[in-house]
Each structure stands twice: as structure tokens, then as C-alpha cells.
Amino acid sequence: MKRRVYIETFGCQMNVADSERAATGLRASGYDLCDSADDADVVLLNTCSVREKAERKVYTRIGEIRAAQTGKASPLVGVMGCVAQLEGDSIFEHAPSVNMVIGTRATDRISSLIERAREGERKVIDLDERGENDAWDVSPVERHSPHVAFIPIIEGCNKFCSFCIVPYSRGRERSRPANEIVAETRKLQSLGYKEIHLIGQNVNSYRPRVEDGLEGFPGATPFCRLLRAVAATGMPRIKFTTSFPRDFHPDIVTAIEENPNLCDWIHLPVQSGSDRVLKLMRRGHKRSDYLERIARIKSSSRRLALTSDIIVGFPGETDDDFRQTLELVEQCEYDSLYIFKYSRRAGTPAANFDDNVSEREKTNRFLELEKVQRRTQDNIYRSYVGRTLSVLAEKQSSRSESDLSGHSTCHKVVNFAGDRSLEGEIVEVLVTGAKTNSLYGKLIDRAAVV
Ligand code: 5AD
Ligand code: SF4
């Protein structure tokens, strides 16, 4: 019988994409993938380290897996992803029952690492770089959805924002050859996928060594050319995330305006509205630079949804700095906002700053910002009532069996009554109601498949 591997994924889309890639490689090496740790011979935890709390969760989970295995052969346990890369050897000390530590660039070598552990090697560890010929292939059976696919276009980050662990956990930027990305998009389209997300920590700084595949596609930056090349495949819906303000060229908006299949959504994290804090964060942009980018987005001929990330209570953030963030958030009128309380991350430059905003103050700022955002967001969501949106029906709603749930091209969750035969189709939905984070609507035209 084939050995079974269970992969549990925490964190961001990049981890989801890595798990899909790892599963593809493992199946090709003769393993089966399963859906529960209880049935597995090998359990891999693909971990996130962006906040220390997420990291602690990993150790709790290892304890649970070990506790649940009484009376049967114990599975091999591997820690992969960002915690593995950062903590390395010390994971074996924290959790002696761990058999393998698999870094963020070792996804192609997992089956040989498992073999080594099976042969009795203890403390198997691989924190090395990717190989020259590492495969990016993902088999459709391993994708997280049969309708929406993530395509990594750039890995790692060179920005070194002072609060962020990513440049250490994921290493330097590496862009994937353009022709591979275009070919993968075509393949996904032929398999019936309706939506792709081009993903990376900072997609705007996409800079491949090989630009083959972009010939004939104009653009102010390689990313702009890539957007046009991917749009030309005819994939019905293309989204991309995350954008970094300094590298966000206005030509991105122009590319969207030219191509209806480039979706109406831009995620452009600002982190703070105060120049003083932005400087401490080493963001490399000022408030005014950011607002210039926003002005171009807001003046687009298409209504582009805008989302952002904010950190409140960064070391040294004064009440006045925070007021500037509140004001910027009101001004930008975000469709939604991810708010984080600053959390000190060992290994980052900001870990040496005095974390001098009290927990209580961080909570107060969080709640105040949330309230301001909520007001804007309620208005925006209500403004959709009476409008028709193009929605990809992705799955049955978790709330009601008679409803389907999907996303609009402006990346809002839209629920509507409909039967499961519509899953995977792009339909037109008339919005009839708005909640804080989702819209409700009525199917109006089943034939409107793009
Ligand atoms: N503390 C709080 N929030 C953080 N983020 C990243 N690092 C930290 C930290 N140390 C947030 C940023 C980033 C998002 C993915 O997580 O807002 O954009
Ligand atoms: Fe982290 Fe900044 Fe890179 Fe984003 S751009 S991943 S916040 S270092």
C-alpha cells in the first residue's frame, strides 16, 4: 500500500501554493495524499511565522498530533515553511518528536527527506536554496479549488521593512520565467479554471532573468508586461497580490483599463499614515507617494476596489501618528482593511526598538481604526445594492445549503440562491443586500458565462 502524507497549511497564499507544489511532487514520487493526520504515515505542517502567536500554534499542533496517535504506528512529523526556515535545528530541541525540518526552498526535495527519516536518520534538516531545475508544476488534483488557482510569480522579498520577518524566512526575490507563467495560465484555462491569482510578497518587483514570453507586450515594468501577456491568454479572470507601494507603477492601472479580464481589485498595503512611522518601518515611501498611487487608482475609468494592511502601535507611534493613519484610512475609502496590532518579531530590525505602546493602547487604536473603517465599508458595501456583479460561483455557502458563494471581480464575497450545478460558472448576480464583509444577491442570468 502506498504511504500516505497529510499536509496541514497555515498562513498566506504562498504557503497554500507551496503545499500544492509539495503534494504534486510527493504523488509523483509514489505517495498518496490524505485529508487527516489520523490516517497518515507522514504529517507535514506548513507553517507561518509572520506573528509569534502563529509560531506557537505549531508546537501546540505537534503536541496534539502526538497525543492522538496512541495505539498505532506513529507518523513521521515534518515542519515545513517559514517557521522551519527560521528556527532550523532549534525545532528539534523545542519538539523532540519532530523528525524533519524542511525549509521554504526545499519543497522539491521532500520525498528524499522522508526517505531518509524512514531509514532511521534522526533530525533530518534541509534549509538549502532551491535547485536550478526545481519544478513549479502543480497537478490540478492538488489545487485548493477546482475553479481558482494560485500562480506564484515571485518568491521572497528584498524590501526588509523593519517589522517583517519575510525577507529572512523566504530569502531574496526570485522571479519565475515569464513563459512558464503564461504556459501555466494557458494550461489552467484548458482545464476549466476561471480565475487565477498571480501571487508574490511583492508582485510589482517581478523581474525575471528570462523575459521570453513577454515579447510584443508593452509595459513600463516587467510586471506590467506580464499582466498584458497573461491577459492575452484569455483566462476569464486574473487577480494579483500583494502590491508594494513604492514599486506600484501607474501603468498597472492602465493595463487593467485595457483588459477586461484583469480584475477590479488592488491590494496595496500602506501600514501607517505617518511619515515618521513609515520611516521607522523602513517602507521607502512617504504618505504623499502612497496617495499619488491611490489618486491614479481612484481616477480609473473602472471602479477598482482597494484594500490595505495597517499596523497599529508600532514602536514609537504617538497619538498624533495614529491620527494621521485614521485620516489616511478615511481618505482612501478602502473596500476592506486588515488591521494588525504590532507584534515584536525576533530577528527583525524593529525587535531592537522599544515596543513602547502598551497592549491596552494598541487595542484602543485597533478598535478605533476598525470603527472608522467599518463606517466607510458599510457605505461602500451598501452602494452595491441594486448593481449587478459578475460572480464566479465557487462553492456551496457554509451558511445555507440552498446558497452558493463566490467572489466578484472586485473580490467581494457574494452569496446567492443557486444550485450546485452552477459551481465553476461565472454568473451575473443582482445585489439585494449588504453585510459588513459580504454581499447577498439574486442570480439574474445563467447564460452570461464569459
Ligand atoms: N506585527 C504586526 N503586523 C505585522 N505584519 C507583518 N509583520 C508584522 C508584525 N511584526 C502585517 C503587515 C503585513 C501583513 C501580512 O502582516 O501589515 O502587510
Ligand atoms: Fe515584509 Fe515589507 Fe517585504 Fe511586504 S514588502 S514582505 S512587509 S519586508
XYZ file of C-alpha atoms and ligand atoms in Angstrom, residues 157 159-161 163-164 166-167 201 244 283, ligand 2:
19
model
C 11.362 39.791 -0.633
C 12.427 45.130 0.996
C 13.363 44.487 4.626
C 10.591 46.520 6.218
C 8.854 44.828 11.354
C 8.730 41.982 8.866
C 9.529 37.556 5.405
C 12.928 38.557 3.929
C 5.182 39.026 -1.454
C 4.075 47.221 -2.753
C 8.995 51.331 3.936
Fe 7.532 42.167 4.533
Fe 7.885 44.653 3.570
Fe 8.596 42.504 2.102
Fe 5.990 43.038 2.498
S 7.458 44.354 1.387
S 7.010 41.009 2.667
S 6.018 43.875 4.585
S 9.524 43.152 4.053
